[in-house]
Short mmCIF file of C-alpha atoms in Angstrom, two decimals:
data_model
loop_
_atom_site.label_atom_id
_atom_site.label_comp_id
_atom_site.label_asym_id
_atom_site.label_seq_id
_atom_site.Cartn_x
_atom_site.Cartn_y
_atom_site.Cartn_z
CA UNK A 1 0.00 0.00 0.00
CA UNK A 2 0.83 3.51 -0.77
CA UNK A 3 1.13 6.45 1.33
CA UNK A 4 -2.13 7.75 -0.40
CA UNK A 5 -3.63 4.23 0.00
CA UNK A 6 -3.20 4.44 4.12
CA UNK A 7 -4.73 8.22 3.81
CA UNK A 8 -7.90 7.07 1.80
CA UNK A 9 -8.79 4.41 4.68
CA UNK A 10 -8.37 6.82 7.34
CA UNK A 11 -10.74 8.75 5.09
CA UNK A 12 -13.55 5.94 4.39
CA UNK A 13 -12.83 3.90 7.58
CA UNK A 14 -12.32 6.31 10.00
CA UNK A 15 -15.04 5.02 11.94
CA UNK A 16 -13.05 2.09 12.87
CA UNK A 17 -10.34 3.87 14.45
CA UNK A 18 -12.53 6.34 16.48
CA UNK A 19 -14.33 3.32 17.92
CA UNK A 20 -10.68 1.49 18.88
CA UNK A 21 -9.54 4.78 19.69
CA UNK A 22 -12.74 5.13 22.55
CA UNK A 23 -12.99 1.53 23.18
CA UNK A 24 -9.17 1.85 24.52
CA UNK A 25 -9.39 4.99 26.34
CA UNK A 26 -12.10 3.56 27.72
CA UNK A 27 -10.69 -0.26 28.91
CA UNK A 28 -7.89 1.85 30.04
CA UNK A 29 -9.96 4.17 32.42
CA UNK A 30 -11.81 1.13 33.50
CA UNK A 31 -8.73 -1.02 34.64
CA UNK A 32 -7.00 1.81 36.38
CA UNK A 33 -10.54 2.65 38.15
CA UNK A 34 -10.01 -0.67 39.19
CA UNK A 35 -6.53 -0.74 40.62
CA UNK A 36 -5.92 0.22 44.38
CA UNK A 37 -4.03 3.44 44.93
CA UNK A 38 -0.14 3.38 45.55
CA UNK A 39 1.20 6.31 48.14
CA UNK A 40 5.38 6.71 48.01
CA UNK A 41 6.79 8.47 51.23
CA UNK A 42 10.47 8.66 51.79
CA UNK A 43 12.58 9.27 54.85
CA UNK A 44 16.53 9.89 55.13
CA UNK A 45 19.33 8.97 57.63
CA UNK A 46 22.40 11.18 57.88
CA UNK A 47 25.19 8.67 58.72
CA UNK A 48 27.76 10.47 60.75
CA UNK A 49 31.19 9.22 62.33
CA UNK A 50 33.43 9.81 65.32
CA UNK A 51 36.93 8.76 65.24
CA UNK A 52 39.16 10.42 67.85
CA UNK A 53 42.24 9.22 65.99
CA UNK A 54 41.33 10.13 62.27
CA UNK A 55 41.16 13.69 60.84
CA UNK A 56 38.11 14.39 59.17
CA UNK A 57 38.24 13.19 55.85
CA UNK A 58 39.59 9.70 56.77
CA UNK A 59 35.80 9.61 58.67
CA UNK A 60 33.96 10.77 55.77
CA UNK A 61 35.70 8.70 53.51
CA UNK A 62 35.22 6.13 55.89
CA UNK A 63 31.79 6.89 56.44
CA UNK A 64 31.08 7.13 52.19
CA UNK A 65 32.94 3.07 51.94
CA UNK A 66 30.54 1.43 54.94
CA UNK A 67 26.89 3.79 54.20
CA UNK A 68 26.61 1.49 50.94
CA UNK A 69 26.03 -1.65 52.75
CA UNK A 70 23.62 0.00 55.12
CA UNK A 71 20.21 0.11 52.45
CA UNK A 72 20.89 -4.11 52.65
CA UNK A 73 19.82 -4.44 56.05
CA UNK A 74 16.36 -3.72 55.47
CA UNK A 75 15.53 -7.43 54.54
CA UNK A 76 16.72 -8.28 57.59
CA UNK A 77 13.57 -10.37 59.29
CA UNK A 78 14.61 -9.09 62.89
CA UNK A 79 14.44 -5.09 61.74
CA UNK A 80 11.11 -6.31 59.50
CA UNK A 81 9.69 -7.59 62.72
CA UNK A 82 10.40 -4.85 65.02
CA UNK A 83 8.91 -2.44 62.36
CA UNK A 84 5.87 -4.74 62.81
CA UNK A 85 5.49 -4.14 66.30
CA UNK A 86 6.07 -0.58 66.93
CA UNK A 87 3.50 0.42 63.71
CA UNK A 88 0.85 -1.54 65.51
CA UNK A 89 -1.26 -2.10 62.76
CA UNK A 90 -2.88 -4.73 61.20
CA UNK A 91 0.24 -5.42 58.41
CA UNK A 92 1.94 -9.04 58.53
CA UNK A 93 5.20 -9.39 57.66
CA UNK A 94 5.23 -10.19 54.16
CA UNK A 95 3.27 -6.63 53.49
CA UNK A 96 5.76 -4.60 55.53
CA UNK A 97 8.97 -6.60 53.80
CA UNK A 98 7.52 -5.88 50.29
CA UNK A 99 6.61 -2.21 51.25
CA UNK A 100 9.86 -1.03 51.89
CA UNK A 101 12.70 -0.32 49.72
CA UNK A 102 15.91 1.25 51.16
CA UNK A 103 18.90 3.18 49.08
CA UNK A 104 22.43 5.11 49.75
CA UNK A 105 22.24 7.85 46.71
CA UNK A 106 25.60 7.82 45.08
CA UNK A 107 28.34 9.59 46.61
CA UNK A 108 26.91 10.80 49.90
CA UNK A 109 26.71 9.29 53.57
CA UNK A 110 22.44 9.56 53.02
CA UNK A 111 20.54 6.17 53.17
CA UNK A 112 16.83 6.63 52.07
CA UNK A 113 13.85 4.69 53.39
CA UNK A 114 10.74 5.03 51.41
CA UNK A 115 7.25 3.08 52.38
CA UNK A 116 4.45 2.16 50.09
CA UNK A 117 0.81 1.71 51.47
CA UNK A 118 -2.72 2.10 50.17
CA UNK A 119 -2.82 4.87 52.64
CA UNK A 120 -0.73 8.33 52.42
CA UNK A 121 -0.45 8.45 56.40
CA UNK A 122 0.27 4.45 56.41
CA UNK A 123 2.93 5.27 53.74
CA UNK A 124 4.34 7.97 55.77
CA UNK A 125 3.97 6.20 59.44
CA UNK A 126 6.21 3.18 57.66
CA UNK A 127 8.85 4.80 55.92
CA UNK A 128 9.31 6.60 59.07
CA UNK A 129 9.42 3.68 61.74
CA UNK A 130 11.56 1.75 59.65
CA UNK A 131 14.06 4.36 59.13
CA UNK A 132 14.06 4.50 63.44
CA UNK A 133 14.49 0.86 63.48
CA UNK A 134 17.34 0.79 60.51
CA UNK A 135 19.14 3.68 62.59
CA UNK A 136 19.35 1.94 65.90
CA UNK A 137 20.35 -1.46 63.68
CA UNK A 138 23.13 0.54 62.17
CA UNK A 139 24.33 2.02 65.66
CA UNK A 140 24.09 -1.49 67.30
CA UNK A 141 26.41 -2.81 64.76
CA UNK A 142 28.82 -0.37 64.07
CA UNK A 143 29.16 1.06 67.89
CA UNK A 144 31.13 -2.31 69.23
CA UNK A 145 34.16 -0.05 70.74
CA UNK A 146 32.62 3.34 71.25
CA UNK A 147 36.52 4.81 72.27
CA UNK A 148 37.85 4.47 69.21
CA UNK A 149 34.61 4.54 66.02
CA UNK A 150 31.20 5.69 66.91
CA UNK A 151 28.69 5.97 63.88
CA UNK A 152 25.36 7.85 64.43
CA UNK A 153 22.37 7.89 62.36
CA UNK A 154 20.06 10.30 62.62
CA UNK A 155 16.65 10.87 61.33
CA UNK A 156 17.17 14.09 58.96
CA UNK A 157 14.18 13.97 56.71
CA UNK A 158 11.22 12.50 58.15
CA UNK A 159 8.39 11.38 55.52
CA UNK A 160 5.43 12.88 55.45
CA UNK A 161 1.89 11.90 53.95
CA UNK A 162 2.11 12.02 50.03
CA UNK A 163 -0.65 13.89 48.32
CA UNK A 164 -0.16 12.42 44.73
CA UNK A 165 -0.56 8.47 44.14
CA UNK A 166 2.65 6.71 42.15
CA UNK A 167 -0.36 4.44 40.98
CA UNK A 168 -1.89 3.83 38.64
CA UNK A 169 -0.76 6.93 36.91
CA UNK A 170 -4.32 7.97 35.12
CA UNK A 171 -2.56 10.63 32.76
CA UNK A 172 -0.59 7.87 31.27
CA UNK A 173 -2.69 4.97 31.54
CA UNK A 174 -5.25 6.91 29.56
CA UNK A 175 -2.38 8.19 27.00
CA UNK A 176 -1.32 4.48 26.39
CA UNK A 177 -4.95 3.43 26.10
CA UNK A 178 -5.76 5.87 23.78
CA UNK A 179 -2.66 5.25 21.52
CA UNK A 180 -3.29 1.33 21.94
CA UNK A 181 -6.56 1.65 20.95
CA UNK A 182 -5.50 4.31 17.76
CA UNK A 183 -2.91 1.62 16.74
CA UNK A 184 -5.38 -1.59 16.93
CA UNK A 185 -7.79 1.06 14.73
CA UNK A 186 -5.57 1.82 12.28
CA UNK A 187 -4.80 -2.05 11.83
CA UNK A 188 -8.45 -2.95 12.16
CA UNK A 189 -9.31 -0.20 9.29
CA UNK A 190 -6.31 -1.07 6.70
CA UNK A 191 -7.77 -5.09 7.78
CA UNK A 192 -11.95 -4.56 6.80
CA UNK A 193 -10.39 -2.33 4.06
CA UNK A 194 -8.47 -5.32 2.64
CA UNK A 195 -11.40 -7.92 3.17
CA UNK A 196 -14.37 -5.88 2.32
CA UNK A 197 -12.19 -3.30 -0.48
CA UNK A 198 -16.06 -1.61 -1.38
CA UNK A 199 -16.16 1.73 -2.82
CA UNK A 200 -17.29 4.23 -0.23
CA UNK A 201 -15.71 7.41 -1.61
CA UNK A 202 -16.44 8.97 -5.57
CA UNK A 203 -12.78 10.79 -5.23
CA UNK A 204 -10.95 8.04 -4.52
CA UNK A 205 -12.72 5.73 -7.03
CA UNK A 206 -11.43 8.10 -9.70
CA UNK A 207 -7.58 7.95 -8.32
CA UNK A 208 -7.33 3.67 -8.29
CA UNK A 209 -9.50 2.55 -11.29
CA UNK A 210 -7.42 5.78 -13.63
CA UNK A 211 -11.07 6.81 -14.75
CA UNK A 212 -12.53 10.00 -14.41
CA UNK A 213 -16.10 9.83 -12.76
CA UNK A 214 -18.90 11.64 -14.79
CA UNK A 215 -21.71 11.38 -12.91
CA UNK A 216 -22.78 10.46 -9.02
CA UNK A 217 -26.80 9.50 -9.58
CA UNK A 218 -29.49 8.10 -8.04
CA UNK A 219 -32.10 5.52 -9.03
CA UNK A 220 -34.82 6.57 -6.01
CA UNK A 221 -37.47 9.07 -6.37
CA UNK A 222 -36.82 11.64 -4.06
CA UNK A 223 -38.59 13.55 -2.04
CA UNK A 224 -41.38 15.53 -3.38
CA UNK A 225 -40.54 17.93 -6.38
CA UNK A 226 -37.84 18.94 -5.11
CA UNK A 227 -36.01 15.68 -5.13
CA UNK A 228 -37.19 14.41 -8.59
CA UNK A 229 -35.59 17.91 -9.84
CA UNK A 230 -32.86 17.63 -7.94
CA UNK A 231 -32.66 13.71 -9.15
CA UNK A 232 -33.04 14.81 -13.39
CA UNK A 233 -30.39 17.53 -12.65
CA UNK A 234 -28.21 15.12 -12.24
CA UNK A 235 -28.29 12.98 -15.44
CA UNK A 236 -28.24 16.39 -16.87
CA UNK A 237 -24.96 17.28 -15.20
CA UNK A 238 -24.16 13.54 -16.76
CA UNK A 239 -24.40 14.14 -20.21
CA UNK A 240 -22.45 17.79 -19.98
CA UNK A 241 -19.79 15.64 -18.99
CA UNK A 242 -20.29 13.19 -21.59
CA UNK A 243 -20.25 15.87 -24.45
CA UNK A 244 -17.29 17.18 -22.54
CA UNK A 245 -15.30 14.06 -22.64
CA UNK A 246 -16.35 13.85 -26.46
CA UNK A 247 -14.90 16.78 -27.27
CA UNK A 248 -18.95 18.69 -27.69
CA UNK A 249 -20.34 16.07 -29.40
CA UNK A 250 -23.27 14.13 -27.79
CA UNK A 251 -22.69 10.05 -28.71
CA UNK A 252 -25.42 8.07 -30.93
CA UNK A 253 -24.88 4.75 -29.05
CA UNK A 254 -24.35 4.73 -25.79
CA UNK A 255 -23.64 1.54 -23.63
CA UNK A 256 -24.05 1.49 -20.07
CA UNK A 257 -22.71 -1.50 -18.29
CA UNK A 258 -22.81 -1.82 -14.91
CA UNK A 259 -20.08 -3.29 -12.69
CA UNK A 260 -22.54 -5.52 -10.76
CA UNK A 261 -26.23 -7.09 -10.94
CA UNK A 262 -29.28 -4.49 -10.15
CA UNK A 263 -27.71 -1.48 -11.10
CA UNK A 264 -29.14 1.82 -9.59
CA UNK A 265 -29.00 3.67 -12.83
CA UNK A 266 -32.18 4.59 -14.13
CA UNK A 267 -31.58 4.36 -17.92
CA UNK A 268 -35.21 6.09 -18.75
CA UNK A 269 -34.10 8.91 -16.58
CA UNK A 270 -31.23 9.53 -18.69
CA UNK A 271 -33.14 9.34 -21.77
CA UNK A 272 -35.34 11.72 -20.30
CA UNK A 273 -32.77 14.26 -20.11
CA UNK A 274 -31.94 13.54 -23.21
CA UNK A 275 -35.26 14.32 -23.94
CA UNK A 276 -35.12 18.02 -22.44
CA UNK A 277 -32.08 18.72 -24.86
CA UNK A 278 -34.38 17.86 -28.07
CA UNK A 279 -32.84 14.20 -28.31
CA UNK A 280 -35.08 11.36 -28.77
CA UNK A 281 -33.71 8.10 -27.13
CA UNK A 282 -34.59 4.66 -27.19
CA UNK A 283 -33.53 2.32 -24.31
CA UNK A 284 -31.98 -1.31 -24.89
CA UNK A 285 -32.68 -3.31 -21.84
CA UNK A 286 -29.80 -6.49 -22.71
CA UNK A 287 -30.24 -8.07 -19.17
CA UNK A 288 -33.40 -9.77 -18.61
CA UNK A 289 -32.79 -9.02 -14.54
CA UNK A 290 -32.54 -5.68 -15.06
CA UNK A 291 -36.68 -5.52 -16.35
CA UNK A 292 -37.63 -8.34 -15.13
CA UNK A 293 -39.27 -7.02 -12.12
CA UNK A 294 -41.68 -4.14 -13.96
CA UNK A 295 -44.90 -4.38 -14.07
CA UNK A 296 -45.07 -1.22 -16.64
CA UNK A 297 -44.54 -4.04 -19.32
CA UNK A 298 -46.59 -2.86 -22.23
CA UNK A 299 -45.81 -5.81 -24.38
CA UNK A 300 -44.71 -9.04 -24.02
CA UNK A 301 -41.58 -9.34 -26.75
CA UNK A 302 -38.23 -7.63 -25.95
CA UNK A 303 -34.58 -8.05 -27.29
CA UNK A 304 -34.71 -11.97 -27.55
CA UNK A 305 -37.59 -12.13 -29.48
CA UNK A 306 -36.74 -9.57 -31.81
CA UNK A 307 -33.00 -11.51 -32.36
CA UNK A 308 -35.00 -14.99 -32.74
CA UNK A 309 -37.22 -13.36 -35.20
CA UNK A 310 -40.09 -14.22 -33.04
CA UNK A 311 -41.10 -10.58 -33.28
CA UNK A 312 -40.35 -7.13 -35.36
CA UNK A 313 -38.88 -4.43 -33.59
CA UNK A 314 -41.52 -2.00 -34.43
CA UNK A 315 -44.01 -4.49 -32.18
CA UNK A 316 -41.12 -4.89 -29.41
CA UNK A 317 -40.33 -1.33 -28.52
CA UNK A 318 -42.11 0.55 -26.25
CA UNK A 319 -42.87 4.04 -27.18
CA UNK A 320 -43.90 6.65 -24.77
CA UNK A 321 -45.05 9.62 -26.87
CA UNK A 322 -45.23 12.19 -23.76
CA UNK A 323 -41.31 12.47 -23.08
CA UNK A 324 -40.75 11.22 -26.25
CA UNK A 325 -38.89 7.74 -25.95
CA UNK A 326 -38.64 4.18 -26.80
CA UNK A 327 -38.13 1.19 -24.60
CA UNK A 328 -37.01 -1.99 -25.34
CA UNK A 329 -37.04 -4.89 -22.94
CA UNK A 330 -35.06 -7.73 -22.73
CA UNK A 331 -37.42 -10.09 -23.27
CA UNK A 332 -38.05 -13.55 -22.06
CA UNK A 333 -34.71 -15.78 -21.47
CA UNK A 334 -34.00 -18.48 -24.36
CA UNK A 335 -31.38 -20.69 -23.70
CA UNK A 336 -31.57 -21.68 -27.53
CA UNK A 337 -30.32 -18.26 -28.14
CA UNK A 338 -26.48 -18.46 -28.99
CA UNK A 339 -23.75 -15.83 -28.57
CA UNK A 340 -22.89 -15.90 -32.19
CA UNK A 341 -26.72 -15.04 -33.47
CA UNK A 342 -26.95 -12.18 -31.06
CA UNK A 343 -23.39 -10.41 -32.23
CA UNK A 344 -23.70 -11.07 -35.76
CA UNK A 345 -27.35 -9.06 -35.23
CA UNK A 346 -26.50 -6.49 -33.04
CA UNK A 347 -24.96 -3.99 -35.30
CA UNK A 348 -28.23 -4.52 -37.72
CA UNK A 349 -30.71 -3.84 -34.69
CA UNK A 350 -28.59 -0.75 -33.52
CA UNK A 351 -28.63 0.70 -37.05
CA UNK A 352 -32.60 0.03 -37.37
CA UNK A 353 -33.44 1.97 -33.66
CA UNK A 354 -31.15 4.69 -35.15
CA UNK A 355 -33.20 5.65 -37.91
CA UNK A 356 -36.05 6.57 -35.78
CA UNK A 357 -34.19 7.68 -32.42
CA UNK A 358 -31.38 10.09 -31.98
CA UNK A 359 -29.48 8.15 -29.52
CA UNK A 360 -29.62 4.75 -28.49
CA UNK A 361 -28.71 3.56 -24.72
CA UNK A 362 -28.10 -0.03 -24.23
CA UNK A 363 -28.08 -0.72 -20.24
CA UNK A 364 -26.53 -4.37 -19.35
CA UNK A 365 -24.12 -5.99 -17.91
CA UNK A 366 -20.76 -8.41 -18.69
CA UNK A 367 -21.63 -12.20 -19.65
CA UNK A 368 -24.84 -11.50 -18.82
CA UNK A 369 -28.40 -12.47 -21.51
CA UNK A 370 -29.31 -12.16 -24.24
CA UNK A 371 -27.00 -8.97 -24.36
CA UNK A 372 -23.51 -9.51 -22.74
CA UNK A 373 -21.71 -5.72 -22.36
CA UNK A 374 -18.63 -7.41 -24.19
CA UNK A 375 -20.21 -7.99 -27.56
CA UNK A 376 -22.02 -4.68 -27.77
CA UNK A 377 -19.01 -2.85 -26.52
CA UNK A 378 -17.50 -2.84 -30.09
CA UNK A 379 -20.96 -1.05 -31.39
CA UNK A 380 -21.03 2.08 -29.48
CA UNK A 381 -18.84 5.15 -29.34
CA UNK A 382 -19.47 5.78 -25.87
CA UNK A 383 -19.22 3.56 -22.80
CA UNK A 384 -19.99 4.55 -19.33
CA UNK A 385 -19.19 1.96 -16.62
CA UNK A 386 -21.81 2.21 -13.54
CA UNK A 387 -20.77 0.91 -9.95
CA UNK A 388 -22.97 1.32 -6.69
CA UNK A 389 -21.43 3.42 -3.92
CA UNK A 390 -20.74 0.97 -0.73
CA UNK A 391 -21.77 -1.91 -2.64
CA UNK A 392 -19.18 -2.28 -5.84
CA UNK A 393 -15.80 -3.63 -5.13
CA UNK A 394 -12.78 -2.21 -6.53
CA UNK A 395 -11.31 -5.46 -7.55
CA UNK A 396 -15.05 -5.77 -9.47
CA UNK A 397 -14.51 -2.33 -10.91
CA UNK A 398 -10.99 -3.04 -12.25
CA UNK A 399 -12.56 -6.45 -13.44
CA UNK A 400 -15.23 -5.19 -15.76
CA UNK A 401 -12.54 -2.37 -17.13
CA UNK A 402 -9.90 -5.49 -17.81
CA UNK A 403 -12.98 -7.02 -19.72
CA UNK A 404 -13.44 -4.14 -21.76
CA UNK A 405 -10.01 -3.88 -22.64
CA UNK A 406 -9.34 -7.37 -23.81
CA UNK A 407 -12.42 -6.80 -26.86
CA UNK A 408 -10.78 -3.44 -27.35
CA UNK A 409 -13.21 -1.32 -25.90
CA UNK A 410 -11.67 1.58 -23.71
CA UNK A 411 -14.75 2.96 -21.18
CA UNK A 412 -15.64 6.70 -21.49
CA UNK A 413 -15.95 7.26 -17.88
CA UNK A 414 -17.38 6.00 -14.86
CA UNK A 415 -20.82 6.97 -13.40
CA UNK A 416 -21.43 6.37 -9.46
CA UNK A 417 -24.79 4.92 -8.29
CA UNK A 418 -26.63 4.67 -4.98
CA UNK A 419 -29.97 4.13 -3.47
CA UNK A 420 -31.22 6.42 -1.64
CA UNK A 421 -34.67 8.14 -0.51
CA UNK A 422 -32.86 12.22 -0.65
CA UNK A 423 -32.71 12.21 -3.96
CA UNK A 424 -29.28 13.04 -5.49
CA UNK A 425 -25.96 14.24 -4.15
CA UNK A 426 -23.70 16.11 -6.24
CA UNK A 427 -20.43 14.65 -7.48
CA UNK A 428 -17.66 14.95 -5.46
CA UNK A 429 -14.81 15.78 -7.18
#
């Protein structure tokens, strides 16, 4: 994927990531809500030494060589127990060991005591006790022969009740959720993208297939007169862009093949424009889905009859004098009705329709009956390639366009359907 790939499914997935994005903050807040709190209070011991025999520095020195062992004898289990007694409090000795940490910062004669408890004052009460008890330990030890060494520690810094928790740490537990949740998002959207790859955006449509998009339409009646006008506007829009991608000239044949199955143009719609522009227009239905669910039928013969000479084409088109147009339907399916006799006919039907209409639209689909878009591809000048918004694939798209190409037939354009009760929505471009 390219850099513009990752940007278009940030674009047209960017639902996904919003909802890993919240669903992360969210676990996030959730667990830390659950964790207890975590108070940190820290007391200090100056160690100082008395040698009557030493100048000073040999006692500092002296005093900076032995302070590094002292932070050790907090595991003791004797010091852990007396800390046990004098707090008085309900904490075993497991609890108090793991609650205390002790430390000699580099380079000075300070040893650090710092308690942990659910409880600031707890926190403070421990670190505090235990630094008393580590000091007399320290004394006891080092005091054997008070004449000639005598070390003293001595409470400097007593701890005091912590007003800030160490944990959890909400700022950053929410941080990491959120960018947890942003990163799972991003994976989950580039993921659908790649599984379910349908067209949800008209710009970006025009960018991957290498096709610009003509027309963004709507097969639904819209809302009152409003929508409808709003709906023919936009096959008007259509076929300026047509004429402008023909250099001004409006195409005679038209074919209109549609990426997938129950295509949301509305062919009659387009004629109608046509219509409004003084062209008469005469619709080929070549897919016997695409009519087969009208009950506007006014006869019964369509496409196959006329190719199996069951009927003329005078008696098989439909002609509706108030717009004016003709419309002819597909007709009933023949599996008699071979591949060879419909392309050897085709140019012959197209020619007869053009005598009497100005342009003729042929709406179907590839490898479809008992017109395929493949053999009447090579009779029309123009060739608009239909795919429905949120419901056409890309790798569909590219598929019908590879079709095209391998009978020599280059598409015009692409036209965007969807289904939808508003009416239309402009093209996006």
């Amino acid at each position: 994927m390219e850099l513009n790939d990752y940007l278009r499914v940030i674009r047209t997935r960017w639902v996904w990531i919003v909802l890993a994005t919240v669903i992360g903050a969210a676990v996030s807040l959730g667990i830390t809500s659950m964790m207890a709190p975590v108070y940190k209070s820290k007391a200090s011991l100056f160690i100082q030494v008395e040698s009557p025999g030493d100048t000073s520095y040999a006692r500092s020195q002296f005093a900076l060589q032995r302070v590094g062992s002292y932070p050790q004898l907090i595991n003791d289990p004797l010091l852990i127990n007396q800390v046990v007694d004098e707090l008085d409090q309900e904490l075993d000795f497991q609890t108090v060991k793991s609650s205390l940490i002790a430390a000699n910062p580099s380079e000075t004669v300070l040893v650090s005591v710092t308690g942990q408890a659910a409880d600031p004052r707890q926190a403070a009460d421990l670190a505090n006790v235990a630094a008393s008890v580590l000091a007399k330990n320290i004394e006891k030890l080092e005091n054997v022969n008070p004449k000639e060494l005598t070390v003293t520690a001595q409470l400097s810094v007593r701890a005091t009740p912590p007003i800030d928790t160490i944990s959890p740490r909400k700022s950053l537990n929410l941080a990491l959720g959120l960018v947890t949740g942003l990163s799972f998002g991003l994976l989950l959207a580039i993921l659908v993208d790649r599984i379910d790859p349908r067209i949800l955006r008209v710009k970006d449509t025009e960018r991957i297939i290498k096709l610009p998009v003509l027309g963004d339409v709507c097969r639904e009646q819209g809302h009152g007169q409003h929508g409808n006008r709003r709906k023919a506007n936009g096959y008007r829009q259509l076929i300026s862009n047509v004429l402008l991608a023909n250099d001004g000239h409006l195409p005679q044949r038209i074919l209109v093949l549609s990426a997938n199955k129950n295509s949301e143009f509305d062919a009659e719609q387009f004629a109608t424009a046509l219509a409004s522009m003084g062209k008469k227009a005469v619709v080929i239905y070549g897919d016997e889905q695409e009519f087969a669910q009208r009950d506007d039928v006014l006869s019964e013969f369509g496409v196959t009859e006329v190719l199996t000479g069951q009927a003329s084409l005078n008696t098989a088109v439909q002609v509706h004098h108030e717009i004016p147009m003709g419309v002819l339907p597909a007709g009933a399916k023949q599996p008699s009705l071979r591949k060879f006799d419909v392309v050897s006919q085709l140019e012959s039907l197209i020619s007869e329709l053009e005598a009497s209409y100005d342009v003729v639209i042929v709406m179907t689909t590839m490898n479809t009956e008992p017109i395929d878009g493949a053999a009447v591809a090579l009779h029309c000048d123009c060739v608009l390639v239909t795919a429905k918004l949120k419901k056409t694939t890309y790798g569909k798209l590219k598929a019908v366009i590879e079709d095209l190409t391998a009978v020599r037939a280059g598409a015009t354009g692409l036209v965007m359907t969807r289904h939808t009760a508003g009416g239309l929505r402009w093209l996006n471009r």
